[in-house]
């Protein structure tokens, strides 16, 4: 369990024990916070004979084996969640629990529900059935019908603070981690760690490339070629780099022309970003424009 969930988790589990948990829970999660871990732990606690995810009872072991008959996790093989899947949920709600305990339905990413699916789910939420819990989650709160929101208890899951993120990262990787690196992954320590362990190109490598570019050790063309598989990320990071460099320049009383140069790089990134959506666009050429400007820039 991630440390930033511990408090929420123990509160929720405490409410299972005192039978005070709402039958419809809606987790409104920040992207990259890792909400699925918390949701699965809560679901396990709900079907645990000891009501605390003891990992020793029949309920827990069936849950771990993903074969608990009273747990249903809705998974869509399409980008959207259709009404057919939600109808199955409604049928499941009306059945009697096979293990005489709670029944749990988990639906991740409910913003992907079609309108018909949302309306069908709404009916299920309006007619709660005893010992049945619906656990819903989304990272796109705006994509959820207000009527669904109003029938659920909403639990917000925010990204941990920079301090807590870096502490957690330090105990999970031997790689160097920084606040700047965390920011490059939109403040998600999980995404940051993933990038470091995947050995895929990560933010630190990006910054190294920029340094080499400015020292004329590599050319804009080859950096663009390297990053063209991740154009959106590269533009985002180039933008972030320009902002951080701008701050550095301000602190060092750099000339106005230096500041202008950096502002131009940031503006170029913003201007090029929507172009990535266009059909047939050459990502390498787009990135090359940015990297060329960066290579012309001399840090103070
Ligand atoms: Zn148990």
PDB file of C-alpha atoms and ligand atoms in Angstrom:
ATOM      1  CA  UNK A   1       0.000   0.000   0.000  1.00  0.00           C
ATOM      2  CA  UNK A   2       1.377   3.390  -0.964  1.00  0.00           C
ATOM      3  CA  UNK A   3       2.062   5.504   2.125  1.00  0.00           C
ATOM      4  CA  UNK A   4      -0.143   8.346   0.833  1.00  0.00           C
ATOM      5  CA  UNK A   5      -3.184   6.057   1.048  1.00  0.00           C
ATOM      6  CA  UNK A   6      -2.620   4.700   4.526  1.00  0.00           C
ATOM      7  CA  UNK A   7      -4.849   7.159   6.338  1.00  0.00           C
ATOM      8  CA  UNK A   8      -7.735   6.921   3.854  1.00  0.00           C
ATOM      9  CA  UNK A   9      -7.455   3.164   3.809  1.00  0.00           C
ATOM     10  CA  UNK A  10      -7.599   2.746   7.567  1.00  0.00           C
ATOM     11  CA  UNK A  11     -10.571   5.115   7.780  1.00  0.00           C
ATOM     12  CA  UNK A  12     -12.459   3.139   5.142  1.00  0.00           C
ATOM     13  CA  UNK A  13     -11.650  -0.211   6.707  1.00  0.00           C
ATOM     14  CA  UNK A  14     -12.730   1.140  10.078  1.00  0.00           C
ATOM     15  CA  UNK A  15     -16.097   1.961   8.561  1.00  0.00           C
ATOM     16  CA  UNK A  16     -16.483  -1.550   7.155  1.00  0.00           C
ATOM     17  CA  UNK A  17     -16.085  -2.888  10.676  1.00  0.00           C
ATOM     18  CA  UNK A  18     -18.755  -0.541  12.012  1.00  0.00           C
ATOM     19  CA  UNK A  19     -21.045  -1.125   8.980  1.00  0.00           C
ATOM     20  CA  UNK A  20     -20.922   2.544   8.058  1.00  0.00           C
ATOM     21  CA  UNK A  21     -19.540   2.325   4.577  1.00  0.00           C
ATOM     22  CA  UNK A  22     -21.677   3.883   1.842  1.00  0.00           C
ATOM     23  CA  UNK A  23     -22.888   1.380  -0.774  1.00  0.00           C
ATOM     24  CA  UNK A  24     -21.665   3.569  -3.629  1.00  0.00           C
ATOM     25  CA  UNK A  25     -18.140   4.912  -3.447  1.00  0.00           C
ATOM     26  CA  UNK A  26     -16.673   7.147  -6.094  1.00  0.00           C
ATOM     27  CA  UNK A  27     -12.934   7.690  -6.054  1.00  0.00           C
ATOM     28  CA  UNK A  28     -11.926  10.909  -7.780  1.00  0.00           C
ATOM     29  CA  UNK A  29      -8.243  10.342  -8.310  1.00  0.00           C
ATOM     30  CA  UNK A  30      -5.417  12.503  -9.549  1.00  0.00           C
ATOM     31  CA  UNK A  31      -3.790  10.916 -12.575  1.00  0.00           C
ATOM     32  CA  UNK A  32      -0.891   8.712 -11.531  1.00  0.00           C
ATOM     33  CA  UNK A  33      -1.809   8.510  -7.839  1.00  0.00           C
ATOM     34  CA  UNK A  34      -2.200   4.707  -8.024  1.00  0.00           C
ATOM     35  CA  UNK A  35      -5.858   4.505  -6.976  1.00  0.00           C
ATOM     36  CA  UNK A  36      -6.272   0.920  -8.185  1.00  0.00           C
ATOM     37  CA  UNK A  37      -4.066  -0.334  -5.382  1.00  0.00           C
ATOM     38  CA  UNK A  38      -6.268   1.297  -2.774  1.00  0.00           C
ATOM     39  CA  UNK A  39      -9.464   0.126  -4.430  1.00  0.00           C
ATOM     40  CA  UNK A  40      -8.339  -3.484  -4.618  1.00  0.00           C
ATOM     41  CA  UNK A  41      -7.229  -3.429  -0.988  1.00  0.00           C
ATOM     42  CA  UNK A  42     -10.608  -2.016   0.037  1.00  0.00           C
ATOM     43  CA  UNK A  43     -12.465  -4.622  -2.030  1.00  0.00           C
ATOM     44  CA  UNK A  44     -10.450  -7.354  -0.368  1.00  0.00           C
ATOM     45  CA  UNK A  45     -11.278  -5.988   3.069  1.00  0.00           C
ATOM     46  CA  UNK A  46     -14.965  -6.009   2.095  1.00  0.00           C
ATOM     47  CA  UNK A  47     -14.948  -9.715   1.306  1.00  0.00           C
ATOM     48  CA  UNK A  48     -12.560 -10.655   4.108  1.00  0.00           C
ATOM     49  CA  UNK A  49     -14.114 -12.727   6.897  1.00  0.00           C
ATOM     50  CA  UNK A  50     -12.262 -10.537   9.380  1.00  0.00           C
ATOM     51  CA  UNK A  51     -13.194  -7.334   7.520  1.00  0.00           C
ATOM     52  CA  UNK A  52      -9.588  -6.158   7.320  1.00  0.00           C
ATOM     53  CA  UNK A  53      -7.906  -7.926   4.383  1.00  0.00           C
ATOM     54  CA  UNK A  54      -6.262 -10.356   6.777  1.00  0.00           C
ATOM     55  CA  UNK A  55      -4.748 -12.443   3.952  1.00  0.00           C
ATOM     56  CA  UNK A  56      -5.473 -15.564   5.973  1.00  0.00           C
ATOM     57  CA  UNK A  57      -9.169 -16.293   5.404  1.00  0.00           C
ATOM     58  CA  UNK A  58     -10.983 -17.979   2.549  1.00  0.00           C
ATOM     59  CA  UNK A  59     -12.372 -14.651   1.304  1.00  0.00           C
ATOM     60  CA  UNK A  60      -8.911 -13.129   1.058  1.00  0.00           C
ATOM     61  CA  UNK A  61      -7.373 -16.124  -0.686  1.00  0.00           C
ATOM     62  CA  UNK A  62     -10.196 -16.329  -3.240  1.00  0.00           C
ATOM     63  CA  UNK A  63      -9.806 -12.607  -3.831  1.00  0.00           C
ATOM     64  CA  UNK A  64      -6.063 -12.940  -4.343  1.00  0.00           C
ATOM     65  CA  UNK A  65      -6.644 -15.797  -6.803  1.00  0.00           C
ATOM     66  CA  UNK A  66      -9.083 -13.500  -8.640  1.00  0.00           C
ATOM     67  CA  UNK A  67     -11.748 -16.154  -8.274  1.00  0.00           C
ATOM     68  CA  UNK A  68     -13.969 -14.723  -5.562  1.00  0.00           C
ATOM     69  CA  UNK A  69     -17.537 -15.364  -6.759  1.00  0.00           C
ATOM     70  CA  UNK A  70     -18.873 -12.218  -5.079  1.00  0.00           C
ATOM     71  CA  UNK A  71     -16.429  -9.810  -6.649  1.00  0.00           C
ATOM     72  CA  UNK A  72     -16.880  -8.412 -10.096  1.00  0.00           C
ATOM     73  CA  UNK A  73     -14.364  -6.149 -11.784  1.00  0.00           C
ATOM     74  CA  UNK A  74     -15.751  -4.543 -14.905  1.00  0.00           C
ATOM     75  CA  UNK A  75     -13.201  -4.528 -17.691  1.00  0.00           C
ATOM     76  CA  UNK A  76     -14.034  -3.189 -21.113  1.00  0.00           C
ATOM     77  CA  UNK A  77     -12.204  -4.350 -24.197  1.00  0.00           C
ATOM     78  CA  UNK A  78     -13.288  -1.151 -25.929  1.00  0.00           C
ATOM     79  CA  UNK A  79     -12.258   2.430 -25.169  1.00  0.00           C
ATOM     80  CA  UNK A  80     -15.745   2.996 -23.769  1.00  0.00           C
ATOM     81  CA  UNK A  81     -17.815   1.117 -21.178  1.00  0.00           C
ATOM     82  CA  UNK A  82     -21.059   0.088 -22.818  1.00  0.00           C
ATOM     83  CA  UNK A  83     -24.517  -0.594 -21.471  1.00  0.00           C
ATOM     84  CA  UNK A  84     -24.109  -4.372 -21.940  1.00  0.00           C
ATOM     85  CA  UNK A  85     -21.403  -4.440 -19.265  1.00  0.00           C
ATOM     86  CA  UNK A  86     -23.459  -2.350 -16.854  1.00  0.00           C
ATOM     87  CA  UNK A  87     -26.499  -4.604 -17.363  1.00  0.00           C
ATOM     88  CA  UNK A  88     -24.346  -7.511 -16.196  1.00  0.00           C
ATOM     89  CA  UNK A  89     -23.528  -5.459 -13.118  1.00  0.00           C
ATOM     90  CA  UNK A  90     -27.247  -4.938 -12.419  1.00  0.00           C
ATOM     91  CA  UNK A  91     -27.875  -8.669 -12.715  1.00  0.00           C
ATOM     92  CA  UNK A  92     -24.992  -9.414 -10.403  1.00  0.00           C
ATOM     93  CA  UNK A  93     -26.389  -6.967  -7.851  1.00  0.00           C
ATOM     94  CA  UNK A  94     -29.684  -8.883  -7.669  1.00  0.00           C
ATOM     95  CA  UNK A  95     -28.051 -12.261  -7.002  1.00  0.00           C
ATOM     96  CA  UNK A  96     -27.389 -13.564  -3.496  1.00  0.00           C
ATOM     97  CA  UNK A  97     -23.805 -13.566  -2.267  1.00  0.00           C
ATOM     98  CA  UNK A  98     -22.369 -17.045  -2.579  1.00  0.00           C
ATOM     99  CA  UNK A  99     -20.133 -16.751   0.437  1.00  0.00           C
ATOM    100  CA  UNK A 100     -22.819 -15.084   2.557  1.00  0.00           C
ATOM    101  CA  UNK A 101     -20.707 -11.958   2.924  1.00  0.00           C
ATOM    102  CA  UNK A 102     -20.477  -8.754   0.903  1.00  0.00           C
ATOM    103  CA  UNK A 103     -20.631  -8.423  -2.834  1.00  0.00           C
ATOM    104  CA  UNK A 104     -18.282  -5.953  -4.516  1.00  0.00           C
ATOM    105  CA  UNK A 105     -18.336  -4.444  -7.972  1.00  0.00           C
ATOM    106  CA  UNK A 106     -15.411  -2.398  -9.178  1.00  0.00           C
ATOM    107  CA  UNK A 107     -15.585  -0.133 -12.211  1.00  0.00           C
ATOM    108  CA  UNK A 108     -12.428   1.797 -13.044  1.00  0.00           C
ATOM    109  CA  UNK A 109     -12.492   4.772 -15.390  1.00  0.00           C
ATOM    110  CA  UNK A 110     -16.241   5.412 -15.251  1.00  0.00           C
ATOM    111  CA  UNK A 111     -15.804   8.573 -17.330  1.00  0.00           C
ATOM    112  CA  UNK A 112     -15.573   6.115 -20.251  1.00  0.00           C
ATOM    113  CA  UNK A 113     -19.184   4.982 -19.760  1.00  0.00           C
ATOM    114  CA  UNK A 114     -21.577   5.671 -22.605  1.00  0.00           C
ATOM    115  CA  UNK A 115     -24.704   7.677 -21.783  1.00  0.00           C
ATOM    116  CA  UNK A 116     -26.842   4.538 -21.816  1.00  0.00           C
ATOM    117  CA  UNK A 117     -24.379   2.805 -19.502  1.00  0.00           C
ATOM    118  CA  UNK A 118     -24.402   5.781 -17.112  1.00  0.00           C
ATOM    119  CA  UNK A 119     -28.185   5.766 -16.955  1.00  0.00           C
ATOM    120  CA  UNK A 120     -28.245   2.046 -16.342  1.00  0.00           C
ATOM    121  CA  UNK A 121     -25.697   2.381 -13.546  1.00  0.00           C
ATOM    122  CA  UNK A 122     -27.711   5.197 -12.069  1.00  0.00           C
ATOM    123  CA  UNK A 123     -30.685   2.871 -11.560  1.00  0.00           C
ATOM    124  CA  UNK A 124     -28.469   0.376  -9.773  1.00  0.00           C
ATOM    125  CA  UNK A 125     -27.156   3.118  -7.520  1.00  0.00           C
ATOM    126  CA  UNK A 126     -30.666   4.326  -6.765  1.00  0.00           C
ATOM    127  CA  UNK A 127     -31.777   0.925  -5.549  1.00  0.00           C
ATOM    128  CA  UNK A 128     -29.046  -0.177  -3.174  1.00  0.00           C
ATOM    129  CA  UNK A 129     -29.075  -3.827  -2.358  1.00  0.00           C
ATOM    130  CA  UNK A 130     -27.993  -5.098   1.026  1.00  0.00           C
ATOM    131  CA  UNK A 131     -24.304  -5.928   1.467  1.00  0.00           C
ATOM    132  CA  UNK A 132     -23.489  -4.862  -2.061  1.00  0.00           C
ATOM    133  CA  UNK A 133     -20.841  -2.242  -2.684  1.00  0.00           C
ATOM    134  CA  UNK A 134     -20.161  -0.417  -5.907  1.00  0.00           C
ATOM    135  CA  UNK A 135     -16.661   1.019  -6.093  1.00  0.00           C
ATOM    136  CA  UNK A 136     -16.218   3.444  -8.945  1.00  0.00           C
ATOM    137  CA  UNK A 137     -13.194   5.457  -9.943  1.00  0.00           C
ATOM    138  CA  UNK A 138     -12.124   8.103 -12.393  1.00  0.00           C
ATOM    139  CA  UNK A 139      -9.247  10.457 -13.016  1.00  0.00           C
ATOM    140  CA  UNK A 140     -11.555  12.640 -15.136  1.00  0.00           C
ATOM    141  CA  UNK A 141     -14.169  13.888 -12.698  1.00  0.00           C
ATOM    142  CA  UNK A 142     -15.698  16.176 -15.350  1.00  0.00           C
ATOM    143  CA  UNK A 143     -16.587  13.177 -17.462  1.00  0.00           C
ATOM    144  CA  UNK A 144     -18.926  11.726 -14.829  1.00  0.00           C
ATOM    145  CA  UNK A 145     -22.652  12.506 -14.765  1.00  0.00           C
ATOM    146  CA  UNK A 146     -23.552  14.784 -11.844  1.00  0.00           C
ATOM    147  CA  UNK A 147     -26.427  12.431 -10.981  1.00  0.00           C
ATOM    148  CA  UNK A 148     -23.963   9.580 -10.495  1.00  0.00           C
ATOM    149  CA  UNK A 149     -21.689  11.773  -8.413  1.00  0.00           C
ATOM    150  CA  UNK A 150     -24.570  12.827  -6.198  1.00  0.00           C
ATOM    151  CA  UNK A 151     -25.559   9.250  -5.415  1.00  0.00           C
ATOM    152  CA  UNK A 152     -22.097   8.226  -4.315  1.00  0.00           C
ATOM    153  CA  UNK A 153     -19.841   9.127  -1.485  1.00  0.00           C
ATOM    154  CA  UNK A 154     -16.934  10.920  -3.122  1.00  0.00           C
ATOM    155  CA  UNK A 155     -13.400  10.270  -1.994  1.00  0.00           C
ATOM    156  CA  UNK A 156     -10.659  12.452  -3.429  1.00  0.00           C
ATOM    157  CA  UNK A 157      -7.218  10.990  -3.879  1.00  0.00           C
ATOM    158  CA  UNK A 158      -4.574  13.641  -4.357  1.00  0.00           C
ATOM    159  CA  UNK A 159      -0.993  13.167  -5.434  1.00  0.00           C
ATOM    160  CA  UNK A 160       1.380  13.104  -2.464  1.00  0.00           C
ATOM    161  CA  UNK A 161       3.522  16.135  -1.627  1.00  0.00           C
ATOM    162  CA  UNK A 162       6.925  16.478  -3.242  1.00  0.00           C
ATOM    163  CA  UNK A 163       8.578  15.624   0.060  1.00  0.00           C
ATOM    164  CA  UNK A 164       6.581  12.434   0.546  1.00  0.00           C
ATOM    165  CA  UNK A 165       7.024  11.456  -3.117  1.00  0.00           C
ATOM    166  CA  UNK A 166      10.790  11.865  -2.994  1.00  0.00           C
ATOM    167  CA  UNK A 167      11.033   9.945   0.282  1.00  0.00           C
ATOM    168  CA  UNK A 168       9.049   7.081  -1.190  1.00  0.00           C
ATOM    169  CA  UNK A 169      11.085   7.133  -4.403  1.00  0.00           C
ATOM    170  CA  UNK A 170      14.372   7.120  -2.503  1.00  0.00           C
ATOM    171  CA  UNK A 171      13.361   3.982  -0.669  1.00  0.00           C
ATOM    172  CA  UNK A 172      12.281   2.290  -3.907  1.00  0.00           C
ATOM    173  CA  UNK A 173      15.126   3.078  -6.283  1.00  0.00           C
ATOM    174  CA  UNK A 174      18.859   3.606  -6.107  1.00  0.00           C
ATOM    175  CA  UNK A 175      18.658   6.071  -9.009  1.00  0.00           C
ATOM    176  CA  UNK A 176      18.963   9.782  -8.269  1.00  0.00           C
ATOM    177  CA  UNK A 177      15.552  11.420  -7.956  1.00  0.00           C
ATOM    178  CA  UNK A 178      14.831  15.151  -7.942  1.00  0.00           C
ATOM    179  CA  UNK A 179      11.891  17.492  -7.550  1.00  0.00           C
ATOM    180  CA  UNK A 180      12.444  18.616 -11.111  1.00  0.00           C
ATOM    181  CA  UNK A 181      12.263  14.998 -12.291  1.00  0.00           C
ATOM    182  CA  UNK A 182       9.057  14.462 -10.315  1.00  0.00           C
ATOM    183  CA  UNK A 183       7.556  17.527 -11.953  1.00  0.00           C
ATOM    184  CA  UNK A 184       8.416  16.073 -15.372  1.00  0.00           C
ATOM    185  CA  UNK A 185       6.051  13.206 -14.539  1.00  0.00           C
ATOM    186  CA  UNK A 186       3.273  15.591 -13.486  1.00  0.00           C
ATOM    187  CA  UNK A 187       4.048  14.990  -9.820  1.00  0.00           C
ATOM    188  CA  UNK A 188       3.311  11.265  -9.955  1.00  0.00           C
ATOM    189  CA  UNK A 189       5.972   9.312  -8.059  1.00  0.00           C
ATOM    190  CA  UNK A 190       4.597   6.072  -9.548  1.00  0.00           C
ATOM    191  CA  UNK A 191       5.059   7.249 -13.136  1.00  0.00           C
ATOM    192  CA  UNK A 192       8.487   8.610 -12.284  1.00  0.00           C
ATOM    193  CA  UNK A 193       9.578   5.322 -10.739  1.00  0.00           C
ATOM    194  CA  UNK A 194       8.148   3.428 -13.684  1.00  0.00           C
ATOM    195  CA  UNK A 195      10.206   5.500 -16.106  1.00  0.00           C
ATOM    196  CA  UNK A 196      13.362   4.939 -14.050  1.00  0.00           C
ATOM    197  CA  UNK A 197      12.879   1.191 -13.772  1.00  0.00           C
ATOM    198  CA  UNK A 198      11.697   0.674 -17.351  1.00  0.00           C
ATOM    199  CA  UNK A 199      15.069   1.902 -18.516  1.00  0.00           C
ATOM    200  CA  UNK A 200      13.042   3.725 -21.135  1.00  0.00           C
ATOM    201  CA  UNK A 201      14.110   7.219 -21.992  1.00  0.00           C
ATOM    202  CA  UNK A 202      13.422   9.350 -18.938  1.00  0.00           C
ATOM    203  CA  UNK A 203      13.549  13.002 -17.987  1.00  0.00           C
ATOM    204  CA  UNK A 204      17.106  12.911 -16.667  1.00  0.00           C
ATOM    205  CA  UNK A 205      18.272  11.537 -19.975  1.00  0.00           C
ATOM    206  CA  UNK A 206      16.390  14.330 -21.697  1.00  0.00           C
ATOM    207  CA  UNK A 207      18.200  16.945 -19.647  1.00  0.00           C
ATOM    208  CA  UNK A 208      21.529  15.222 -20.370  1.00  0.00           C
ATOM    209  CA  UNK A 209      20.729  15.418 -24.062  1.00  0.00           C
ATOM    210  CA  UNK A 210      20.109  19.138 -23.747  1.00  0.00           C
ATOM    211  CA  UNK A 211      23.442  19.664 -22.026  1.00  0.00           C
ATOM    212  CA  UNK A 212      25.223  17.728 -24.776  1.00  0.00           C
ATOM    213  CA  UNK A 213      23.315  19.669 -27.387  1.00  0.00           C
ATOM    214  CA  UNK A 214      24.488  22.954 -25.935  1.00  0.00           C
ATOM    215  CA  UNK A 215      28.037  21.704 -25.748  1.00  0.00           C
ATOM    216  CA  UNK A 216      27.814  20.796 -29.440  1.00  0.00           C
ATOM    217  CA  UNK A 217      28.492  17.161 -28.679  1.00  0.00           C
ATOM    218  CA  UNK A 218      25.343  16.090 -30.492  1.00  0.00           C
ATOM    219  CA  UNK A 219      23.111  17.737 -33.077  1.00  0.00           C
ATOM    220  CA  UNK A 220      19.506  18.839 -32.889  1.00  0.00           C
ATOM    221  CA  UNK A 221      18.684  16.427 -35.677  1.00  0.00           C
ATOM    222  CA  UNK A 222      19.873  13.337 -33.789  1.00  0.00           C
ATOM    223  CA  UNK A 223      18.192  14.414 -30.530  1.00  0.00           C
ATOM    224  CA  UNK A 224      14.957  14.943 -32.459  1.00  0.00           C
ATOM    225  CA  UNK A 225      15.305  11.521 -34.025  1.00  0.00           C
ATOM    226  CA  UNK A 226      15.844   9.956 -30.622  1.00  0.00           C
ATOM    227  CA  UNK A 227      12.765  11.583 -29.076  1.00  0.00           C
ATOM    228  CA  UNK A 228      10.352  11.394 -31.987  1.00  0.00           C
ATOM    229  CA  UNK A 229       8.694   8.298 -30.483  1.00  0.00           C
ATOM    230  CA  UNK A 230       7.604  10.447 -27.515  1.00  0.00           C
ATOM    231  CA  UNK A 231       6.888  13.809 -29.139  1.00  0.00           C
ATOM    232  CA  UNK A 232       4.339  15.055 -26.613  1.00  0.00           C
ATOM    233  CA  UNK A 233       6.584  14.199 -23.702  1.00  0.00           C
ATOM    234  CA  UNK A 234       9.607  15.790 -25.364  1.00  0.00           C
ATOM    235  CA  UNK A 235       7.686  19.020 -26.002  1.00  0.00           C
ATOM    236  CA  UNK A 236       6.389  19.058 -22.452  1.00  0.00           C
ATOM    237  CA  UNK A 237       9.838  18.548 -21.034  1.00  0.00           C
ATOM    238  CA  UNK A 238      11.400  21.112 -23.371  1.00  0.00           C
ATOM    239  CA  UNK A 239       8.799  23.562 -22.112  1.00  0.00           C
ATOM    240  CA  UNK A 240       9.552  22.664 -18.505  1.00  0.00           C
ATOM    241  CA  UNK A 241      13.258  23.031 -19.175  1.00  0.00           C
ATOM    242  CA  UNK A 242      12.680  26.537 -20.613  1.00  0.00           C
ATOM    243  CA  UNK A 243      10.729  27.579 -17.507  1.00  0.00           C
ATOM    244  CA  UNK A 244      13.366  26.268 -15.104  1.00  0.00           C
ATOM    245  CA  UNK A 245      16.147  27.871 -17.116  1.00  0.00           C
ATOM    246  CA  UNK A 246      14.183  31.133 -17.141  1.00  0.00           C
ATOM    247  CA  UNK A 247      14.000  31.101 -13.357  1.00  0.00           C
ATOM    248  CA  UNK A 248      17.710  30.402 -13.160  1.00  0.00           C
ATOM    249  CA  UNK A 249      18.410  33.350 -15.475  1.00  0.00           C
ATOM    250  CA  UNK A 250      16.267  35.650 -13.365  1.00  0.00           C
ATOM    251  CA  UNK A 251      18.167  34.685 -10.233  1.00  0.00           C
ATOM    252  CA  UNK A 252      21.441  35.395 -11.968  1.00  0.00           C
ATOM    253  CA  UNK A 253      20.347  38.730 -13.435  1.00  0.00           C
ATOM    254  CA  UNK A 254      20.799  37.493 -16.982  1.00  0.00           C
ATOM    255  CA  UNK A 255      20.281  39.864 -19.882  1.00  0.00           C
ATOM    256  CA  UNK A 256      16.871  40.551 -21.312  1.00  0.00           C
ATOM    257  CA  UNK A 257      17.855  38.890 -24.575  1.00  0.00           C
ATOM    258  CA  UNK A 258      18.566  35.620 -22.747  1.00  0.00           C
ATOM    259  CA  UNK A 259      15.143  35.761 -21.145  1.00  0.00           C
ATOM    260  CA  UNK A 260      13.572  36.478 -24.518  1.00  0.00           C
ATOM    261  CA  UNK A 261      15.318  33.515 -26.076  1.00  0.00           C
ATOM    262  CA  UNK A 262      13.926  31.228 -23.403  1.00  0.00           C
ATOM    263  CA  UNK A 263      10.485  32.678 -23.703  1.00  0.00           C
ATOM    264  CA  UNK A 264      10.629  32.018 -27.435  1.00  0.00           C
ATOM    265  CA  UNK A 265      11.527  28.390 -26.802  1.00  0.00           C
ATOM    266  CA  UNK A 266       8.601  28.013 -24.397  1.00  0.00           C
ATOM    267  CA  UNK A 267       6.256  29.724 -26.862  1.00  0.00           C
ATOM    268  CA  UNK A 268       7.451  27.507 -29.679  1.00  0.00           C
ATOM    269  CA  UNK A 269       6.687  24.390 -27.588  1.00  0.00           C
ATOM    270  CA  UNK A 270       3.158  25.650 -26.869  1.00  0.00           C
ATOM    271  CA  UNK A 271       2.625  26.543 -30.515  1.00  0.00           C
ATOM    272  CA  UNK A 272       3.819  23.161 -31.784  1.00  0.00           C
ATOM    273  CA  UNK A 273       1.911  21.053 -29.253  1.00  0.00           C
ATOM    274  CA  UNK A 274      -1.458  21.100 -31.093  1.00  0.00           C
ATOM    275  CA  UNK A 275       0.337  20.240 -34.351  1.00  0.00           C
ATOM    276  CA  UNK A 276       1.124  16.799 -32.928  1.00  0.00           C
ATOM    277  CA  UNK A 277      -2.552  15.925 -33.311  1.00  0.00           C
ATOM    278  CA  UNK A 278      -2.522  16.620 -37.050  1.00  0.00           C
ATOM    279  CA  UNK A 279      -2.511  13.688 -39.423  1.00  0.00           C
ATOM    280  CA  UNK A 280       0.695  12.908 -41.248  1.00  0.00           C
ATOM    281  CA  UNK A 281       2.801  15.274 -39.201  1.00  0.00           C
ATOM    282  CA  UNK A 282       6.553  14.635 -39.049  1.00  0.00           C
ATOM    283  CA  UNK A 283       7.392  14.470 -35.344  1.00  0.00           C
ATOM    284  CA  UNK A 284      11.110  14.571 -35.927  1.00  0.00           C
ATOM    285  CA  UNK A 285      10.923  17.853 -37.842  1.00  0.00           C
ATOM    286  CA  UNK A 286       8.691  19.375 -35.175  1.00  0.00           C
ATOM    287  CA  UNK A 287      11.125  18.453 -32.427  1.00  0.00           C
ATOM    288  CA  UNK A 288      14.107  19.494 -34.472  1.00  0.00           C
ATOM    289  CA  UNK A 289      12.812  23.072 -34.536  1.00  0.00           C
ATOM    290  CA  UNK A 290      12.721  23.118 -30.744  1.00  0.00           C
ATOM    291  CA  UNK A 291      16.056  21.419 -30.241  1.00  0.00           C
ATOM    292  CA  UNK A 292      17.716  23.754 -32.717  1.00  0.00           C
ATOM    293  CA  UNK A 293      16.583  26.746 -30.680  1.00  0.00           C
ATOM    294  CA  UNK A 294      17.720  25.056 -27.499  1.00  0.00           C
ATOM    295  CA  UNK A 295      21.138  24.275 -28.955  1.00  0.00           C
ATOM    296  CA  UNK A 296      21.542  27.952 -29.907  1.00  0.00           C
ATOM    297  CA  UNK A 297      20.837  28.995 -26.362  1.00  0.00           C
ATOM    298  CA  UNK A 298      23.840  29.452 -24.109  1.00  0.00           C
ATOM    299  CA  UNK A 299      23.225  29.056 -20.405  1.00  0.00           C
ATOM    300  CA  UNK A 300      24.543  31.759 -18.140  1.00  0.00           C
TER     301      UNK A 300
HETATM  302 ZN1  LIG B   1      -9.312 -12.132   5.237  1.00  0.00          ZN
END
